[in-house]
Short mmCIF file of C-alpha atoms in Angstrom, two decimals:
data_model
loop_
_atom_site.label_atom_id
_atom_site.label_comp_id
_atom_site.label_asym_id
_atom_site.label_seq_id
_atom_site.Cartn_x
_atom_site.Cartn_y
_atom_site.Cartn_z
CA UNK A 1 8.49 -55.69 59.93
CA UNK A 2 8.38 -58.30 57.64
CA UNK A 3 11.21 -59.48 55.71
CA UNK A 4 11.85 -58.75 52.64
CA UNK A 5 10.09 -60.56 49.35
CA UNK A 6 13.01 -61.32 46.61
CA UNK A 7 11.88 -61.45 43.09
CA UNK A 8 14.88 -62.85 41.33
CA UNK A 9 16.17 -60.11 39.41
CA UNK A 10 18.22 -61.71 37.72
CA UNK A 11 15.28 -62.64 35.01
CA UNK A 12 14.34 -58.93 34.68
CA UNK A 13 15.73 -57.48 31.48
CA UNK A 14 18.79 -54.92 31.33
CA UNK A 15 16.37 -52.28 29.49
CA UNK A 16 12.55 -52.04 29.77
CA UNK A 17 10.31 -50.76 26.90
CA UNK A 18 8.63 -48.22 26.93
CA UNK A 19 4.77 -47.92 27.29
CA UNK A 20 2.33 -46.05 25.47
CA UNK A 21 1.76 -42.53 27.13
CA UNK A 22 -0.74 -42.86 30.18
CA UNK A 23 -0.64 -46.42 29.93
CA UNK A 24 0.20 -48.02 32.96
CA UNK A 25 2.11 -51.68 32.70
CA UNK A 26 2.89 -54.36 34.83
CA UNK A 27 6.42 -53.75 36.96
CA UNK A 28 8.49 -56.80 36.97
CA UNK A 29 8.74 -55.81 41.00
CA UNK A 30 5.36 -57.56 41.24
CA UNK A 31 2.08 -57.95 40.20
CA UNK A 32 0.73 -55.16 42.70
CA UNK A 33 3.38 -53.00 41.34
CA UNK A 34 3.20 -51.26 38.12
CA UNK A 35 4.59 -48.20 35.97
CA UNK A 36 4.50 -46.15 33.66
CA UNK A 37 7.12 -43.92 31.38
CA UNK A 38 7.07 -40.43 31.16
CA UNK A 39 8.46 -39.08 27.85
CA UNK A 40 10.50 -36.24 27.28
CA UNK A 41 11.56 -36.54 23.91
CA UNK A 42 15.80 -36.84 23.99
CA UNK A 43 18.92 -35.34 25.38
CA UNK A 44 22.50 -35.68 24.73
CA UNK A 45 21.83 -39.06 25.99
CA UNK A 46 19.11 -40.45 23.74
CA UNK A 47 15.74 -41.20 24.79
CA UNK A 48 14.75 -38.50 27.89
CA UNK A 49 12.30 -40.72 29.73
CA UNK A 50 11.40 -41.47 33.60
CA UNK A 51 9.45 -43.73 34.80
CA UNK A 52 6.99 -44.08 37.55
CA UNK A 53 6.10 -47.07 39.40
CA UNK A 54 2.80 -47.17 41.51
CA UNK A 55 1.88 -49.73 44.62
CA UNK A 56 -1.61 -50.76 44.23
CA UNK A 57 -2.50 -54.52 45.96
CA UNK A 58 -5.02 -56.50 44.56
CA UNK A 59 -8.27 -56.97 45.73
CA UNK A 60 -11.30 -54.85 47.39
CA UNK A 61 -9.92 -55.55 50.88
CA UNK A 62 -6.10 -53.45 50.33
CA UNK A 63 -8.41 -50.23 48.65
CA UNK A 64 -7.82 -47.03 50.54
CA UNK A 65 -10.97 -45.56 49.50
CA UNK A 66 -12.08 -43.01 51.43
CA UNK A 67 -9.59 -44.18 54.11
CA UNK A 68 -6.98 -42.54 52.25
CA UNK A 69 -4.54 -40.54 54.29
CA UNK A 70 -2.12 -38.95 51.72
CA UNK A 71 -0.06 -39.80 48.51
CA UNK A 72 3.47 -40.97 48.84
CA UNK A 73 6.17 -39.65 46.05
CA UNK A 74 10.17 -41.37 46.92
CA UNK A 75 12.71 -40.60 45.21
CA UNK A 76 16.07 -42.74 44.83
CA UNK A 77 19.58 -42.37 45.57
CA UNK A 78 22.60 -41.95 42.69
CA UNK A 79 23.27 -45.11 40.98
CA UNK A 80 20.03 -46.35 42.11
CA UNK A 81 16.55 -47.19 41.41
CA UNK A 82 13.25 -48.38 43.20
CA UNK A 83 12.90 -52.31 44.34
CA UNK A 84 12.12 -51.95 48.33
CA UNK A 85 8.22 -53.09 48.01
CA UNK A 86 8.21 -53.22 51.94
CA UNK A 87 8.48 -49.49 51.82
CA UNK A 88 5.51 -49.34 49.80
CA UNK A 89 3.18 -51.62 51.83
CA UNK A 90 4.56 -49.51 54.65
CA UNK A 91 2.78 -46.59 53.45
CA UNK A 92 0.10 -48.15 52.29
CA UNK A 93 -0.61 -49.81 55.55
CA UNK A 94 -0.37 -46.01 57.04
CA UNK A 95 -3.23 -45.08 54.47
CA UNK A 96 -1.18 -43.44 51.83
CA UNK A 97 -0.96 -44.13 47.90
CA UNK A 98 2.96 -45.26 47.02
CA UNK A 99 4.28 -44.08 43.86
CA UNK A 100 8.08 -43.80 43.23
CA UNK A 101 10.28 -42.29 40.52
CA UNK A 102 13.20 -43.52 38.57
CA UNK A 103 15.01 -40.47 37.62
CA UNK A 104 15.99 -40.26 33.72
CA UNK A 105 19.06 -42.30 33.13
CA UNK A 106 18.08 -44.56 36.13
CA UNK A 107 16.60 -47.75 36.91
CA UNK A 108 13.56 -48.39 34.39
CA UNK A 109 13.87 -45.12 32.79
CA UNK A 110 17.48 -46.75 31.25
CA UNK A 111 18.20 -47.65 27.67
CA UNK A 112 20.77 -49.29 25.59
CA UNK A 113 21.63 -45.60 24.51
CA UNK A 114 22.88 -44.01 27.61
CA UNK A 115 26.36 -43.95 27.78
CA UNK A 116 26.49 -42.43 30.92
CA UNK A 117 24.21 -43.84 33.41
CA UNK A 118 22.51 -40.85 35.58
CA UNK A 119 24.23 -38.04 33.87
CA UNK A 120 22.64 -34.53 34.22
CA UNK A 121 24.41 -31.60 34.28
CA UNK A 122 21.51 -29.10 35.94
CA UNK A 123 19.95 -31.03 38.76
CA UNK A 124 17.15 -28.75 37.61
CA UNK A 125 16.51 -30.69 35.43
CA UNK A 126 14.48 -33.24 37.11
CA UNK A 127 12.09 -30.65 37.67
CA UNK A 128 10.44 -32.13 34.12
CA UNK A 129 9.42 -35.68 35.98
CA UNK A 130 8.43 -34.22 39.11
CA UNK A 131 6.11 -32.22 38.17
CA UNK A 132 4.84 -34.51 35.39
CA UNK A 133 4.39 -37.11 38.58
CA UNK A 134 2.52 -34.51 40.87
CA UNK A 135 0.11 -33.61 37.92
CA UNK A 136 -0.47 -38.08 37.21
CA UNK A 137 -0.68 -37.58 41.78
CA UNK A 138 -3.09 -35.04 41.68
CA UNK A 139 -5.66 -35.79 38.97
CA UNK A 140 -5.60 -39.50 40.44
CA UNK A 141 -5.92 -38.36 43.89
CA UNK A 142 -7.61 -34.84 43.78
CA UNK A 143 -7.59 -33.29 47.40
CA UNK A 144 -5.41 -35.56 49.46
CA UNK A 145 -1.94 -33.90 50.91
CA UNK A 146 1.06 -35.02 49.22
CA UNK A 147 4.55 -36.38 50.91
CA UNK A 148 7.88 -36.09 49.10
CA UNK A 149 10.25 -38.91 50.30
CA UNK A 150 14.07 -38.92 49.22
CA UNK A 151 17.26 -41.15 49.69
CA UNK A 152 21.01 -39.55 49.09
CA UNK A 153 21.02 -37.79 45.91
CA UNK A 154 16.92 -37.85 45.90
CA UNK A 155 16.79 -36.26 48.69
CA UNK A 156 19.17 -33.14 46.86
CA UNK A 157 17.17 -33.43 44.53
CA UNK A 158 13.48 -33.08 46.34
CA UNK A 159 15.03 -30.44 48.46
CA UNK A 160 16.04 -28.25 45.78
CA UNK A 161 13.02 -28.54 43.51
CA UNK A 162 10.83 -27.93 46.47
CA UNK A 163 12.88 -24.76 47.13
CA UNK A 164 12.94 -23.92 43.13
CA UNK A 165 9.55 -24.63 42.13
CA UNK A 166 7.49 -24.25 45.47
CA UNK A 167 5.27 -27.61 44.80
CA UNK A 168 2.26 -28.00 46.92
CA UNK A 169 4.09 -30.92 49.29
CA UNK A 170 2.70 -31.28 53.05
CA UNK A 171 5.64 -32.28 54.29
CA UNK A 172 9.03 -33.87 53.16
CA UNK A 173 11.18 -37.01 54.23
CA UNK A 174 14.80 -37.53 53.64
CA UNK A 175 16.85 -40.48 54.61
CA UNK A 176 20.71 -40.08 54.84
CA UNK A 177 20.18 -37.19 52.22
CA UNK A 178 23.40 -36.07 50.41
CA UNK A 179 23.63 -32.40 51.60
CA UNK A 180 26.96 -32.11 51.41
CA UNK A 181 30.75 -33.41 49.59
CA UNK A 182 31.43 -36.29 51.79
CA UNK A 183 31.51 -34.30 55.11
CA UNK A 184 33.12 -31.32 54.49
CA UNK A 185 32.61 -27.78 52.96
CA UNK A 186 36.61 -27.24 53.24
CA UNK A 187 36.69 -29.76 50.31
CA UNK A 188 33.69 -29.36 48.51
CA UNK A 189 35.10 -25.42 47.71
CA UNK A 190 38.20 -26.25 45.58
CA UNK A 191 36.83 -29.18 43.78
CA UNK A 192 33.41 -27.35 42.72
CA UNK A 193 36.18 -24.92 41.05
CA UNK A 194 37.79 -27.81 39.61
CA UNK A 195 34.80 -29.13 38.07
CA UNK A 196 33.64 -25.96 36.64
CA UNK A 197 36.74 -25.33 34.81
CA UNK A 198 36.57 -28.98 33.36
CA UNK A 199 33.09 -28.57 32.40
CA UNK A 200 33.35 -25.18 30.60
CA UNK A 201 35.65 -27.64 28.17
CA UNK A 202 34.07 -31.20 28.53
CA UNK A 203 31.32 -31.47 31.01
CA UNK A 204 31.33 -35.02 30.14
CA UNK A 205 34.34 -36.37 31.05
CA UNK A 206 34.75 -39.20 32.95
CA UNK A 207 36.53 -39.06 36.38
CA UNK A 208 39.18 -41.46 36.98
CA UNK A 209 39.67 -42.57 40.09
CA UNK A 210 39.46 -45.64 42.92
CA UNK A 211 36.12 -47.55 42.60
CA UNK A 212 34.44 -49.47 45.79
CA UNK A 213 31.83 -52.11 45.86
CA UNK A 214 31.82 -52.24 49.76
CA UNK A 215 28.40 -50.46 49.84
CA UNK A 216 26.78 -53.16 47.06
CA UNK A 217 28.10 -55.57 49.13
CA UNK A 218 26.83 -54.15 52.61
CA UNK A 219 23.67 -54.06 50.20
CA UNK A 220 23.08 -57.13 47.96
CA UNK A 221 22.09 -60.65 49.14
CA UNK A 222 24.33 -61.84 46.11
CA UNK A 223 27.13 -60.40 49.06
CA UNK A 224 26.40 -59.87 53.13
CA UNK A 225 23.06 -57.99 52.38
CA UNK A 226 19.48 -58.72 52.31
CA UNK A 227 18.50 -57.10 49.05
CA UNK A 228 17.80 -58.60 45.16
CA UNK A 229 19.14 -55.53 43.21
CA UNK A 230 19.21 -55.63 39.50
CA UNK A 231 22.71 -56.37 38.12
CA UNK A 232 22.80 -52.94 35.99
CA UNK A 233 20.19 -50.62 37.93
CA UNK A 234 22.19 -51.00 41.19
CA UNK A 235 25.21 -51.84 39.87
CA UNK A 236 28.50 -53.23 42.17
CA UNK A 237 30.54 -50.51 40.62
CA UNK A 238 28.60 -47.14 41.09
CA UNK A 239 28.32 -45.20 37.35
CA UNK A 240 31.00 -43.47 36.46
CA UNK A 241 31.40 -39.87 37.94
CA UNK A 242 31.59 -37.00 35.39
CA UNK A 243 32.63 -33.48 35.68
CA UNK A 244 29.10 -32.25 34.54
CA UNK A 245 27.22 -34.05 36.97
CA UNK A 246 29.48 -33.64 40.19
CA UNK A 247 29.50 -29.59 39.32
CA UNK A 248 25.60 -29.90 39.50
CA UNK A 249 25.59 -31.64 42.65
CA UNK A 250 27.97 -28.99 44.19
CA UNK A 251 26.25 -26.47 42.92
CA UNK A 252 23.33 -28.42 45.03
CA UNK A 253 24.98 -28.56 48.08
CA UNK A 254 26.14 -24.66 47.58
CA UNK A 255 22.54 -23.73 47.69
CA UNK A 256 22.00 -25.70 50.89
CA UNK A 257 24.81 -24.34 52.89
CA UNK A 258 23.66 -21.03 52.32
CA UNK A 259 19.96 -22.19 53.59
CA UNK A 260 16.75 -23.11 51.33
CA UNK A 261 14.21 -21.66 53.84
CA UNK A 262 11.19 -24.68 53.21
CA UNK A 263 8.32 -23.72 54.81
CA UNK A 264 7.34 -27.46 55.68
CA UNK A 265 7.74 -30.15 58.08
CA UNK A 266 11.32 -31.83 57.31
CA UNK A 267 11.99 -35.61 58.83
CA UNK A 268 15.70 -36.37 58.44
CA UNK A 269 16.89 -39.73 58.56
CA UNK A 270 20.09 -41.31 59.30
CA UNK A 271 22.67 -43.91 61.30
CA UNK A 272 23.93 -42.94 64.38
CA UNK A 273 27.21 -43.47 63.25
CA UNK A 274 29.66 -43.51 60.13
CA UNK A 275 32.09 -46.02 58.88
CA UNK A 276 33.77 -44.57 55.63
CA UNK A 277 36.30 -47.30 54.30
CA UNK A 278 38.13 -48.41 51.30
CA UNK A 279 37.16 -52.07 51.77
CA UNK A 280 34.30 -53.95 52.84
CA UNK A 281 33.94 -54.81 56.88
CA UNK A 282 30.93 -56.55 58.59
CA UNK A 283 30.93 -53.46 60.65
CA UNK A 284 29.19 -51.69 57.56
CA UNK A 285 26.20 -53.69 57.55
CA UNK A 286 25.27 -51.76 61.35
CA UNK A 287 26.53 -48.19 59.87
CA UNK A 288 26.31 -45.34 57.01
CA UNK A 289 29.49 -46.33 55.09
CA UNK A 290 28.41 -43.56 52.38
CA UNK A 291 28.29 -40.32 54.22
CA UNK A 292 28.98 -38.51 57.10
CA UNK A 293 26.16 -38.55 59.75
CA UNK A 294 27.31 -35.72 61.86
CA UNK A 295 27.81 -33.89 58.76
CA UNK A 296 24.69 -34.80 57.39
CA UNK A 297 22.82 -33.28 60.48
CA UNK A 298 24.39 -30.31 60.52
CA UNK A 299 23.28 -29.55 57.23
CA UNK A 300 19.74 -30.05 57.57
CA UNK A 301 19.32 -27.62 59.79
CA UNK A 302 20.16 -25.34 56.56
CA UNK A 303 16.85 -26.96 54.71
CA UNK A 304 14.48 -25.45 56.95
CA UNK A 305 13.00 -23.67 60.01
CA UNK A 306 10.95 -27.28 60.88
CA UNK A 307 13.32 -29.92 60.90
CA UNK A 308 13.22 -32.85 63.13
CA UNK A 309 16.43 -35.19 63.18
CA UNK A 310 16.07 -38.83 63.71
CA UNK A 311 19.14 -40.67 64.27
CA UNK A 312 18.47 -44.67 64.08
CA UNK A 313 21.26 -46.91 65.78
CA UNK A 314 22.48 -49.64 63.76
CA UNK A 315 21.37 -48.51 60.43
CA UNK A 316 23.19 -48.17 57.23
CA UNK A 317 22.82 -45.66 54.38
CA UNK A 318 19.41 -46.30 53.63
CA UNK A 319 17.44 -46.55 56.38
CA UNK A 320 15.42 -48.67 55.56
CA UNK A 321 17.45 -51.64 54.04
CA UNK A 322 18.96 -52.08 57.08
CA UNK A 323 19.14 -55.61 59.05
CA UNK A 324 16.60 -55.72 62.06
CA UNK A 325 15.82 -54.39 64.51
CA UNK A 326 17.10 -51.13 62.71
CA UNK A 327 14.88 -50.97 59.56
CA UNK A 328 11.72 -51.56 62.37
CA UNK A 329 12.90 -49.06 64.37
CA UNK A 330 12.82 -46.59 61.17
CA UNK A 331 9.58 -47.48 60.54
CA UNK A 332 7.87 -47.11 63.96
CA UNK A 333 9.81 -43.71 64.07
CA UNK A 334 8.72 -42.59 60.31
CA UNK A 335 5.14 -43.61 62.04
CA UNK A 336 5.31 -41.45 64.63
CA UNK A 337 6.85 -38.30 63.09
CA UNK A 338 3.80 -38.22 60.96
CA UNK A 339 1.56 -38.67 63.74
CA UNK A 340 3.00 -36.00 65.40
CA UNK A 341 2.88 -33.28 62.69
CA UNK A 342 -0.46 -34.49 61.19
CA UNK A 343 0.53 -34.62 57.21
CA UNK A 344 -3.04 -35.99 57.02
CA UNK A 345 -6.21 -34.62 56.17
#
């Protein structure tokens, strides 16, 4: 694959504008990127807006036409937001349309107002920007098939809303999704009660306690990685947890233990190995230093009754930031996987 192309960051702004509804803008990602916000009104945040970023390359020669495969919606991780344009031109290179979403509170959709980055506390309620984005999918793209794609906490996310609100998705693609508290349901049990006696009081509260930069640094090219990540979209310092928000996502991975039943394809994506530490080691560049694989596996199997596991040596968290000959070996596997169950036309 090729490598990455950096587009110094460090000149976007901290907080985009908003555009005019159906309006789409140019992305500072690019001039074949560009988005779009999707308006909500407010929250207990401020401003309840998402925004979604489309791939489309210039000139006659990079139009799918009638050589279009399939649409492509990805969804990002916690503390995260969408800036891997190789993953785009991936797809688009396979014949599909590229759109991804930054979640409300994340990325593009943040502004000067939020005072806690990413908070939710009803991972339900993302259902508002997905299906907002499949009906902007479908009227642009009437009859092609439509792929969900999510990292970590998107992937949660996708899962859940697909079992919730039974979207018309051909098939679904998670890498290292977050399907469980760090590992373990022993764990996960107790602290879910924690949270929801904390949040019956103060859903809101901030969590105190030790706070790593060993993944931003696995991550970054300002650090070991090979990435240009904006300075408060993908911060060093992940946003602060809240009792609210980590209730939701336990409720989340509740629902998954106890099985979700999706009637689709399912590609799961992760390292073939795990290297959870307190401080940053070289050895995290080649690993998943977020989750637990094994765990991670076992849970999918919960998602549903057509799930294919691919385990990728060398990788780390996401898949597909990881140093070669990893992140090609993701791809050509992502390649075939669709091949082999025909999400096409």
């Amino acid at each position: 694959m090729k490598e990455p192309i950096f587009l110094g960051t460090n000149s976007w702004p901290d907080f985009l504008l908003s555009s005019e509804p159906n309006e789409w803008v140019q992305d500072p990602l690019g001039k074949d990127f560009q988005h779009q916000t999707l308006d909500f009104g407010t929250d207990a945040e401020g401003p309840a807006v998402a925004t979604l970023v489309r791939y489309r390359p210039t000139g006659w020669r990079n139009r799918l036409g009638r050589k279009a495969q399939g649409v492509v919606l990805s969804i990002h991780g916690w503390s995260d937001y969408f800036y891997n344009p190789e993953l785009a031109t991936f797809w688009h290179h396979h014949g599909y349309h590229f759109y991804a979403l930054d979640l409300r509170h994340h990325g593009r959709s943040l502004r000067t107002e939020h005072e806690l980055p990413g908070y939710v506390d009803d991972l339900a309620t993302y259902d508002e920007e997905l299906n907002a984005s499949m009906e902007i999918l479908r009227a642009a793209h009437p009859g092609l098939p439509v792929v969900a794609q999510g990292h970590s906490t998107g992937g949660l996310v996708l899962s859940l809303w697909l079992a919730r609100a039974k979207p018309d998705i051909k098939a679904l693609v998670l890498n290292s999704p977050w399907l469980e508290f760090q590992g373990t349901a022993f764990l996960r049990i107790p602290m879910h009660g924690l949270m929801e006696a904390i949040t019956r009081t103060n859903p809101r509260r901030k969590l105190s306690g030790p706070e790593f930069d060993h993944y931003w640094m696995s991550l970054s090219d300002q650090a070991h990685g090979q990435w240009d990540v904006h300075r408060v979209w993908r911060p060093r310092i992940a946003f602060p947890n809240t009792a609210g928000w980590l209730k939701t996502i336990f409720d989340g991975h509740a629902q998954v233990a106890k099985g979700l039943k999706l009637q689709l394809p399912i590609f799961v994506m992760t390292s073939d190995r795990t290297h959870i530490g307190t401080t940053y080691s070289p050895d995290m560049q080649h690993c998943d230093s977020v989750l637990d694989v094994q765990q991670t596996r076992l849970r999918s199997l919960k998602l549903g009754s057509f799930v294919t596991l691919c385990e990728v040596p060398g990788a780390m968290h996401d898949v597909f930031t990881s140093a070669e000959p990893a992140r090609a070996a993701a791809y050509r596997d992502l390649h075939l996987w669709l091949r082999m169950v025909g999400s096409t036309r």
